[in-house]
Amino acid sequence: MNILFAASEAVPYVASGGLADVAGSLPAAITAKGHDCRVVVPLYKSISAQMRSTLTFLTNITVDVAWRKQYCGIFTGICNGVTYYFIDNEYYFGRDGIYGFYDDCERFVFFSRAVLEMIRYIDFKPDIIHANDWQAALIPVYYQVFYRYQQGYDNIRTVFTIHNIQYQGKYGKEVINELMGIPLYHASLLEYDGCVNMMKGAIETADKVTTVSPSYAWEILDPWYSHGLDRVLTHKQYKLCGFINGIDQEMYNPTKDPLIPFNFSVDDLSGKAKCKQALLEELGLQEGDEPIIGIVTRFVSHKGIDLIRYVFEEILNLGCKFAILGSGEKIFEDFFKEMAWRHPDRVSVTLGFIPQLARKIYAGCDMFLMPSQSEPCGLAQMVAMRYGTLPIVRETGGLRDSVRDGGGENGNGFTFKTYNAHDMLGAVSRAKQAYDDTARWKEIQKTAMTDDFSWSNSAELYLGLYRELVQRQD
């Protein structure tokens, strides 16, 4: 099968979040299984000169943005065995940063149209176009409205993945005529709640809509999680499914990770004890056998920081220490700084994001706390488990799908259900009891470290979906 994966960012070229990890890893895993999966992203200014030097210019074309005709350069490069295409336009993408500009709507209208126009000029006819998040949401819309019956575009199937439903691409109705150039008799595809909603357009027109975990797929049918899109999702529920993301198990490999002070394996955990000792020394925490709880996150309320704040002292009273890394809302930053000031030998707080320290926290801590209000997939809990650090999570989205409670058979962490501080405290307390039972703790650790969170599993699920669509002829 030929798959064209369209996204607004992809590692190793440009990244701001989890979408880039997916766009860099999933196509490589699909290609490794014998299919031709290629990626198309914008050619941003922030792509390094070294990366740019590896690219080849293919051609330049013009792309319609409503009544305008805009220049579009097409470049290509190969990375990790995957062919990448880059959409070039200095006016739209030659800026510092990726998102957050006044004309983001126009920039990604151009990108979506350019992806489809590009197909005429490359030696690649996709069976599937897989668009991701609102920045690529107009690809299935444009395909249905303009391209479906054009020569060379027959029998292409479209898949749209929602990575985070909070960001939907909402704009005033004037953009339909002014920027998108979509005939007004098709305007109903995009109109929703009095405005244009690009994600809604993709849900209406794509052949399949996926999310980044099975639980998130049914959670977003509920108004609590859907940010207003539950009505259209319920109506299109027949095309909705969810596959959990993976992680790069070579990059996050405790047996050979160069970023941690000591390597270790599931069969020999002595290096993990040394990593813990090194972490205590680096962070200036009191030495001893008490468990260290790691937190690596953004300090925002939907990550459950308010729950942690509510029972922080009670967790300390259970006999735990904290290694905290992150930044975000000032109210939470100030709280953690105060806790570190009050308990300097038991609480360490580092503001900002330091990848090397994050890796040391994953390797050196005993537990990893993620009490999220909502979590489409979440990768931190999978990374923590690779390093034998047991996650304590709320059962939501990808956390529910990847963490099984240690109180039952085959547990790999600890979970709680309701968004409640004392329910979370109960899960921490159960984790502490398990920690005190050394034999049981080692058993749960081994289960967690041997769980397969590789991209190979996710790729197989997506390939099953692609096959189902390709076999379904008009």
Coordinates of C-alpha atoms in Angstrom, one line a residue:
M1 CA 0.0 0.0 0.0
N2 CA 1.0 3.6 -0.6
I3 CA 0.3 5.9 2.3
L4 CA 0.8 9.7 2.4
F5 CA 1.0 11.0 6.0
A6 CA 0.3 14.7 6.2
A7 CA 1.2 16.6 9.4
S8 CA 2.2 20.1 10.5
E9 CA 5.4 18.8 12.2
A10 CA 7.6 15.7 12.2
V11 CA 10.8 14.6 14.0
P12 CA 13.6 14.9 13.3
Y13 CA 13.0 18.0 11.2
V14 CA 10.6 20.1 13.3
A15 CA 8.8 19.4 16.6
S16 CA 6.7 21.2 19.2
G17 CA 4.8 18.3 20.7
G18 CA 3.6 14.7 20.5
L19 CA 2.3 15.0 16.9
A20 CA 5.9 15.3 15.7
D21 CA 6.8 12.0 17.4
V22 CA 3.9 10.2 15.8
A23 CA 4.7 11.7 12.3
G24 CA 8.3 10.7 12.7
S25 CA 7.8 7.2 14.1
L26 CA 4.6 5.7 12.7
P27 CA 5.5 6.1 9.0
A28 CA 8.9 4.5 9.7
A29 CA 7.2 1.5 11.5
I30 CA 4.7 1.1 8.6
T31 CA 7.6 1.3 6.0
A32 CA 9.5 -1.4 8.0
K33 CA 6.5 -3.7 7.4
G34 CA 6.9 -3.5 3.6
H35 CA 4.6 -0.6 2.7
D36 CA 5.5 2.7 1.2
C37 CA 4.6 5.4 3.7
R38 CA 5.7 8.9 3.0
V39 CA 5.4 12.1 5.0
V40 CA 4.6 15.7 3.9
V41 CA 5.2 18.7 6.2
P42 CA 5.7 22.5 5.7
L43 CA 9.3 23.7 5.1
Y44 CA 9.6 25.9 8.1
K45 CA 12.4 28.4 8.7
S46 CA 13.2 26.6 12.0
I47 CA 14.3 23.4 10.1
S48 CA 18.1 23.5 10.6
A49 CA 20.6 24.4 7.8
Q50 CA 22.1 20.9 8.3
M51 CA 18.7 19.2 7.7
R52 CA 18.0 21.5 4.7
S53 CA 21.3 20.6 3.1
T54 CA 20.0 17.0 2.7
L55 CA 16.9 18.0 0.8
T56 CA 16.5 18.0 -3.0
F57 CA 14.4 20.5 -4.9
L58 CA 11.7 18.7 -7.1
T59 CA 9.7 21.5 -8.7
N60 CA 7.6 24.6 -8.1
I61 CA 3.9 25.0 -8.8
T62 CA 1.1 27.5 -8.0
V63 CA -1.6 26.7 -5.5
D64 CA -5.0 28.3 -5.3
V65 CA -5.9 30.0 -2.0
A66 CA -9.4 31.1 -2.8
W67 CA -8.9 33.8 -5.5
R68 CA -5.1 34.0 -5.0
K69 CA -2.4 31.9 -6.7
Q70 CA 0.5 31.3 -4.4
Y71 CA 4.0 30.0 -5.1
C72 CA 4.7 26.5 -3.8
G73 CA 8.1 24.8 -3.9
I74 CA 8.3 21.0 -3.4
F75 CA 11.4 19.5 -1.8
T76 CA 12.1 16.0 -0.8
G77 CA 14.5 14.1 1.5
I78 CA 15.0 10.7 3.0
C79 CA 15.3 10.0 6.8
N80 CA 15.2 6.6 8.6
G81 CA 14.2 5.0 5.3
V82 CA 11.1 7.2 4.9
T83 CA 10.7 9.7 2.1
Y84 CA 9.6 13.2 3.3
Y85 CA 8.1 16.0 1.1
F86 CA 8.3 19.6 2.1
I87 CA 5.9 22.3 1.1
D88 CA 7.8 25.6 0.7
N89 CA 6.5 29.1 0.7
E90 CA 8.6 31.8 2.4
Y91 CA 5.6 34.1 3.2
Y92 CA 3.7 31.4 5.1
F93 CA 6.5 29.3 6.6
G94 CA 9.6 31.5 6.6
R95 CA 8.9 32.7 10.2
D96 CA 10.3 32.2 13.7
G97 CA 8.0 29.5 15.2
I98 CA 5.5 27.1 13.9
Y99 CA 2.1 28.2 15.2
G100 CA 0.4 31.2 16.9
F101 CA 0.3 33.7 14.0
Y102 CA -2.7 35.9 13.0
D103 CA -3.0 34.1 9.7
D104 CA -2.6 30.5 10.8
C105 CA -5.9 29.7 9.0
E106 CA -4.6 30.9 5.7
R107 CA -1.2 29.2 6.2
F108 CA -2.7 25.8 6.7
V109 CA -5.4 26.2 4.1
F110 CA -2.5 26.7 1.7
F111 CA -0.7 23.6 3.1
S112 CA -3.8 21.4 2.8
R113 CA -4.4 22.5 -0.8
A114 CA -0.7 22.2 -1.7
V115 CA -0.6 18.5 -0.4
L116 CA -3.3 17.5 -2.8
E117 CA -1.8 19.6 -5.7
M118 CA 1.6 18.0 -5.1
I119 CA 0.3 14.5 -6.0
R120 CA 0.2 15.5 -9.7
Y121 CA 4.0 16.3 -9.7
I122 CA 5.5 13.4 -7.7
D123 CA 6.1 9.8 -8.6
F124 CA 3.8 8.6 -5.9
K125 CA 0.0 7.8 -6.1
P126 CA -1.3 7.3 -2.5
D127 CA -4.0 4.7 -1.7
I128 CA -4.5 6.5 1.6
I129 CA -4.0 10.1 2.7
H130 CA -3.7 10.2 6.5
A131 CA -4.2 13.8 7.7
N132 CA -3.4 14.8 11.3
D133 CA -5.0 17.5 13.5
W134 CA -6.7 20.7 12.4
Q135 CA -3.7 22.0 10.5
A136 CA -4.3 19.2 7.9
A137 CA -8.0 18.9 8.4
L138 CA -9.0 20.5 5.1
I139 CA -7.2 17.7 3.1
P140 CA -10.2 15.3 3.2
V141 CA -12.6 18.3 2.7
Y142 CA -10.8 19.5 -0.4
Y143 CA -10.5 15.9 -1.7
Q144 CA -14.2 15.4 -1.5
V145 CA -15.2 18.8 -2.9
F146 CA -12.6 19.3 -5.7
Y147 CA -10.4 16.2 -6.3
R148 CA -12.4 13.0 -5.9
Y149 CA -13.4 12.8 -9.6
Q150 CA -10.2 14.3 -11.2
Q151 CA -7.9 12.1 -13.2
G152 CA -5.1 10.6 -11.1
Y153 CA -7.1 11.1 -7.8
D154 CA -9.5 8.2 -8.1
N155 CA -10.0 5.7 -5.2
I156 CA -7.9 7.6 -2.7
R157 CA -9.1 7.0 0.8
T158 CA -8.7 9.6 3.6
V159 CA -8.1 9.1 7.3
F160 CA -8.1 11.9 9.9
T161 CA -6.5 11.6 13.3
I162 CA -7.5 13.7 16.3
H163 CA -4.4 14.1 18.5
N164 CA -6.0 16.7 20.8
I165 CA -9.6 17.7 20.3
Q166 CA -9.1 21.0 22.2
Y167 CA -7.5 22.6 19.1
Q168 CA -10.0 22.5 16.3
G169 CA -9.2 25.4 13.9
K170 CA -12.1 27.7 14.6
Y171 CA -12.5 30.8 12.5
G172 CA -15.2 33.3 11.2
K173 CA -17.5 32.2 8.3
E174 CA -15.9 34.7 6.0
V175 CA -12.8 32.4 5.6
I176 CA -14.9 29.9 3.5
N177 CA -15.1 32.4 0.6
E178 CA -12.0 34.5 1.3
L179 CA -9.4 31.8 2.1
M180 CA -10.7 28.4 1.4
G181 CA -12.5 29.0 -1.9
I182 CA -15.1 26.3 -1.1
P183 CA -18.4 26.9 -2.9
L184 CA -21.1 28.1 -0.5
Y185 CA -23.3 25.1 -1.3
H186 CA -20.6 23.0 0.5
A187 CA -20.3 25.5 3.4
S188 CA -22.4 23.2 5.7
L189 CA -19.4 20.8 5.8
L190 CA -17.4 23.3 7.8
E191 CA -20.0 25.4 9.6
Y192 CA -20.5 24.5 13.3
D193 CA -21.8 26.5 16.3
G194 CA -21.9 29.8 14.3
C195 CA -18.3 29.6 13.0
V196 CA -16.0 27.6 10.7
N197 CA -14.6 24.5 12.4
M198 CA -11.8 22.8 10.3
M199 CA -11.7 19.7 12.5
K200 CA -15.5 19.3 12.0
G201 CA -15.0 19.4 8.3
A202 CA -12.5 16.5 8.4
I203 CA -14.9 14.5 10.7
E204 CA -17.6 15.0 8.1
T205 CA -15.6 14.1 5.0
A206 CA -12.8 11.6 6.0
D207 CA -13.5 7.9 5.4
K208 CA -12.2 7.1 8.9
V209 CA -11.6 9.2 12.0
T210 CA -9.1 7.9 14.6
T211 CA -7.8 9.1 17.9
V212 CA -4.5 8.2 19.7
S213 CA -6.0 5.7 22.2
P214 CA -9.2 3.5 22.3
S215 CA -10.5 5.2 25.5
Y216 CA -10.1 8.7 24.1
A217 CA -12.2 7.6 21.1
W218 CA -15.3 7.0 23.3
E219 CA -14.5 9.7 25.8
I220 CA -14.7 12.5 23.2
L221 CA -18.4 11.5 22.6
D222 CA -19.0 13.0 26.0
P223 CA -19.4 16.8 26.3
W224 CA -17.0 16.8 29.3
Y225 CA -14.1 15.8 26.9
S226 CA -15.2 17.0 23.5
H227 CA -14.8 20.8 23.6
G228 CA -18.1 21.1 21.8
L229 CA -17.6 18.5 19.0
D230 CA -19.6 15.6 20.7
R231 CA -22.7 16.2 18.6
V232 CA -21.0 15.7 15.2
L233 CA -18.8 12.9 16.6
T234 CA -21.9 11.0 17.9
H235 CA -23.5 11.5 14.5
K236 CA -20.3 10.1 12.7
Q237 CA -19.6 7.5 15.4
Y238 CA -19.6 4.7 12.8
K239 CA -16.3 6.0 11.4
L240 CA -14.5 6.6 14.7
C241 CA -11.9 4.3 16.3
G242 CA -8.8 4.7 18.5
F243 CA -5.3 3.1 18.4
I244 CA -2.8 3.8 21.1
N245 CA 0.5 5.5 20.2
G246 CA 3.9 3.8 20.8
I247 CA 7.3 5.0 21.9
D248 CA 10.7 4.6 20.4
Q249 CA 11.9 1.6 22.4
E250 CA 15.5 2.0 21.2
M251 CA 15.7 5.6 22.3
Y252 CA 14.2 4.8 25.7
N253 CA 16.2 1.7 26.5
P254 CA 17.7 1.5 30.0
T255 CA 20.3 -1.1 28.9
K256 CA 22.1 1.4 26.7
D257 CA 20.7 4.9 27.3
P258 CA 23.7 7.3 27.4
L259 CA 21.7 10.0 29.3
I260 CA 21.4 8.0 32.5
P261 CA 24.3 7.5 34.9
F262 CA 24.0 3.7 35.1
N263 CA 22.5 1.2 32.7
F264 CA 20.3 -1.7 33.8
S265 CA 17.9 -4.3 32.5
V266 CA 14.8 -6.2 33.6
D267 CA 17.1 -9.1 34.7
D268 CA 19.6 -6.9 36.6
L269 CA 18.1 -3.9 38.4
S270 CA 21.2 -3.1 40.4
G271 CA 21.9 -0.1 38.0
K272 CA 18.4 1.3 38.8
A273 CA 19.3 1.5 42.5
K274 CA 22.5 3.4 41.5
C275 CA 20.5 5.7 39.3
K276 CA 18.3 6.5 42.3
Q277 CA 21.3 7.2 44.5
A278 CA 22.8 9.5 41.8
L279 CA 19.4 11.3 41.5
L280 CA 19.2 11.9 45.3
E281 CA 22.7 13.4 45.2
E282 CA 22.1 15.6 42.2
L283 CA 18.9 17.0 43.5
G284 CA 20.2 17.4 47.1
L285 CA 17.5 15.1 48.6
Q286 CA 17.9 13.2 51.8
E287 CA 19.3 9.7 51.3
G288 CA 17.3 6.7 52.3
D289 CA 15.1 3.9 51.0
E290 CA 11.8 5.9 50.9
P291 CA 10.2 5.9 47.4
I292 CA 10.8 8.9 45.1
I293 CA 7.8 10.1 43.1
G294 CA 8.7 11.6 39.8
I295 CA 6.6 14.3 38.0
V296 CA 7.6 15.5 34.5
T297 CA 4.8 17.6 33.1
R298 CA 3.4 21.0 32.1
F299 CA 2.0 22.7 35.2
V300 CA -1.6 23.2 33.9
S301 CA -4.8 22.2 35.6
H302 CA -5.9 19.5 33.0
K303 CA -2.7 17.6 34.0
G304 CA -4.2 17.1 37.5
I305 CA -1.7 19.5 39.3
D306 CA -4.6 20.8 41.4
L307 CA -5.1 17.3 42.8
I308 CA -1.4 17.0 43.7
R309 CA -1.5 20.4 45.4
Y310 CA -4.5 19.4 47.5
V311 CA -2.9 16.4 49.1
F312 CA 0.8 17.1 48.7
E313 CA 1.6 17.2 52.4
E314 CA -0.3 14.0 53.0
I315 CA 1.7 12.2 50.3
L316 CA 4.9 13.4 52.0
N317 CA 3.5 12.0 55.3
L318 CA 3.2 8.6 53.7
G319 CA 7.0 8.6 53.5
C320 CA 7.6 9.7 49.9
K321 CA 10.0 12.2 48.3
F322 CA 9.4 14.2 45.1
A323 CA 11.5 14.9 42.0
I324 CA 9.6 17.5 40.0
L325 CA 10.4 18.9 36.6
G326 CA 8.2 21.2 34.5
S327 CA 6.8 24.7 34.0
G328 CA 3.5 26.3 33.4
E329 CA 0.9 28.4 35.3
K330 CA 2.5 30.6 37.9
I331 CA 0.1 29.5 40.7
F332 CA 1.4 25.9 40.3
E333 CA 5.1 27.0 39.9
D334 CA 4.8 29.1 43.1
F335 CA 3.2 26.2 45.0
F336 CA 5.9 23.7 44.1
K337 CA 8.7 26.3 44.9
E338 CA 7.1 26.8 48.3
M339 CA 7.0 23.0 49.0
A340 CA 10.7 22.7 48.0
W341 CA 11.5 25.6 50.4
R342 CA 9.5 24.0 53.2
H343 CA 10.9 20.5 52.7
P344 CA 14.3 21.0 51.0
D345 CA 15.5 17.5 51.9
R346 CA 12.4 15.7 50.5
V347 CA 11.1 17.9 47.6
S348 CA 13.1 19.0 44.5
V349 CA 11.6 21.3 41.9
T350 CA 13.3 22.3 38.7
L351 CA 11.4 24.8 36.5
G352 CA 11.6 24.5 32.8
F353 CA 12.3 21.4 30.7
I354 CA 15.7 19.7 30.7
P355 CA 15.7 16.5 28.6
Q356 CA 18.7 15.0 30.4
L357 CA 17.2 15.5 33.8
A358 CA 13.9 14.1 32.6
R359 CA 15.6 10.9 31.6
K360 CA 17.4 10.7 35.0
I361 CA 14.0 11.1 36.8
Y362 CA 12.5 8.3 34.6
A363 CA 15.4 6.1 35.5
G364 CA 16.0 7.0 39.2
C365 CA 12.5 7.4 40.6
D366 CA 10.4 4.5 42.0
M367 CA 7.0 5.9 41.0
F368 CA 5.7 8.4 38.3
L369 CA 2.6 10.5 39.1
M370 CA 0.2 11.4 36.2
P371 CA -3.3 12.3 37.6
S372 CA -4.5 13.9 34.3
Q373 CA -8.0 15.3 33.9
S374 CA -7.8 14.2 30.3
E375 CA -5.0 12.6 28.4
P376 CA -5.5 11.7 24.7
C377 CA -2.6 9.2 24.8
G378 CA 0.3 10.2 27.1
L379 CA 3.8 8.9 26.5
A380 CA 5.4 9.7 29.8
Q381 CA 3.8 6.7 31.5
M382 CA 5.1 4.3 28.9
V383 CA 8.6 5.8 29.1
A384 CA 8.5 5.5 32.9
M385 CA 7.6 1.8 32.7
R386 CA 10.5 1.1 30.3
Y387 CA 12.8 2.3 33.1
G388 CA 11.0 0.3 35.8
T389 CA 9.4 3.4 37.4
L390 CA 5.7 2.5 38.1
P391 CA 3.1 5.0 37.0
I392 CA 0.3 6.2 39.2
V393 CA -2.4 7.5 36.8
R394 CA -6.1 8.4 36.6
E395 CA -8.0 6.1 34.3
T396 CA -8.6 8.4 31.3
G397 CA -7.6 8.2 27.6
G398 CA -4.3 6.5 26.9
L399 CA -3.5 6.2 30.6
R400 CA -6.4 3.8 31.0
D401 CA -5.3 1.8 27.9
S402 CA -1.7 1.4 28.9
V403 CA -1.6 1.1 32.7
R404 CA -3.2 -1.9 34.6
D405 CA -3.6 -1.7 38.4
G406 CA -1.0 -3.6 40.4
G407 CA -3.7 -4.9 42.7
G408 CA -4.8 -7.4 40.1
E409 CA -3.2 -9.9 37.7
N410 CA -0.5 -8.7 35.4
G411 CA -0.5 -5.2 36.9
N412 CA 2.1 -2.6 35.7
G413 CA 1.2 0.4 37.8
F414 CA -1.5 1.9 39.9
T415 CA -4.7 3.6 38.9
F416 CA -7.7 5.5 40.3
K417 CA -11.0 6.4 38.6
T418 CA -12.6 9.6 39.7
Y419 CA -11.0 13.0 39.4
N420 CA -10.6 13.4 43.2
A421 CA -7.6 14.2 45.3
H422 CA -8.2 11.6 47.9
D423 CA -8.8 8.8 45.3
M424 CA -5.4 9.7 44.0
L425 CA -4.0 9.7 47.5
G426 CA -5.4 6.2 47.9
A427 CA -3.6 5.0 44.8
V428 CA -0.3 6.5 46.1
S429 CA -0.9 4.8 49.4
R430 CA -1.4 1.4 47.7
A431 CA 1.7 2.0 45.6
K432 CA 3.7 2.7 48.8
Q433 CA 2.4 -0.5 50.4
A434 CA 3.5 -2.5 47.3
Y435 CA 6.9 -0.8 47.4
D436 CA 7.3 -1.9 51.0
D437 CA 6.8 -5.5 49.8
T438 CA 10.0 -5.9 47.9
A439 CA 9.2 -9.2 46.1
R440 CA 5.8 -7.9 44.9
W441 CA 7.3 -4.6 43.8
K442 CA 10.0 -6.3 41.7
E443 CA 7.3 -8.5 40.1
I444 CA 5.2 -5.4 39.0
Q445 CA 8.4 -3.7 37.8
K446 CA 9.3 -6.7 35.6
T447 CA 5.8 -6.7 34.1
A448 CA 6.0 -3.0 33.4
M449 CA 9.5 -3.2 31.8
T450 CA 8.6 -6.1 29.5
D451 CA 5.3 -4.6 28.2
D452 CA 5.6 -3.9 24.5
F453 CA 4.8 -0.2 23.7
S454 CA 6.7 -0.3 20.4
W455 CA 5.4 1.5 17.3
S456 CA 5.3 -1.8 15.5
N457 CA 2.1 -2.7 17.4
S458 CA 0.5 0.6 16.5
A459 CA 1.6 0.3 12.9
E460 CA -0.1 -3.1 12.6
L461 CA -3.4 -1.6 13.9
Y462 CA -3.2 1.3 11.4
L463 CA -2.4 -1.1 8.5
G464 CA -5.5 -3.1 9.4
L465 CA -7.6 0.1 9.0
Y466 CA -5.9 1.0 5.8
R467 CA -6.5 -2.5 4.3
E468 CA -10.2 -2.3 5.3
L469 CA -10.5 1.1 3.4
V470 CA -8.6 0.0 0.3
Q471 CA -10.6 -3.1 -0.1
R472 CA -13.9 -1.1 0.2
Q473 CA -14.4 0.1 -3.4
D474 CA -16.9 2.7 -4.5

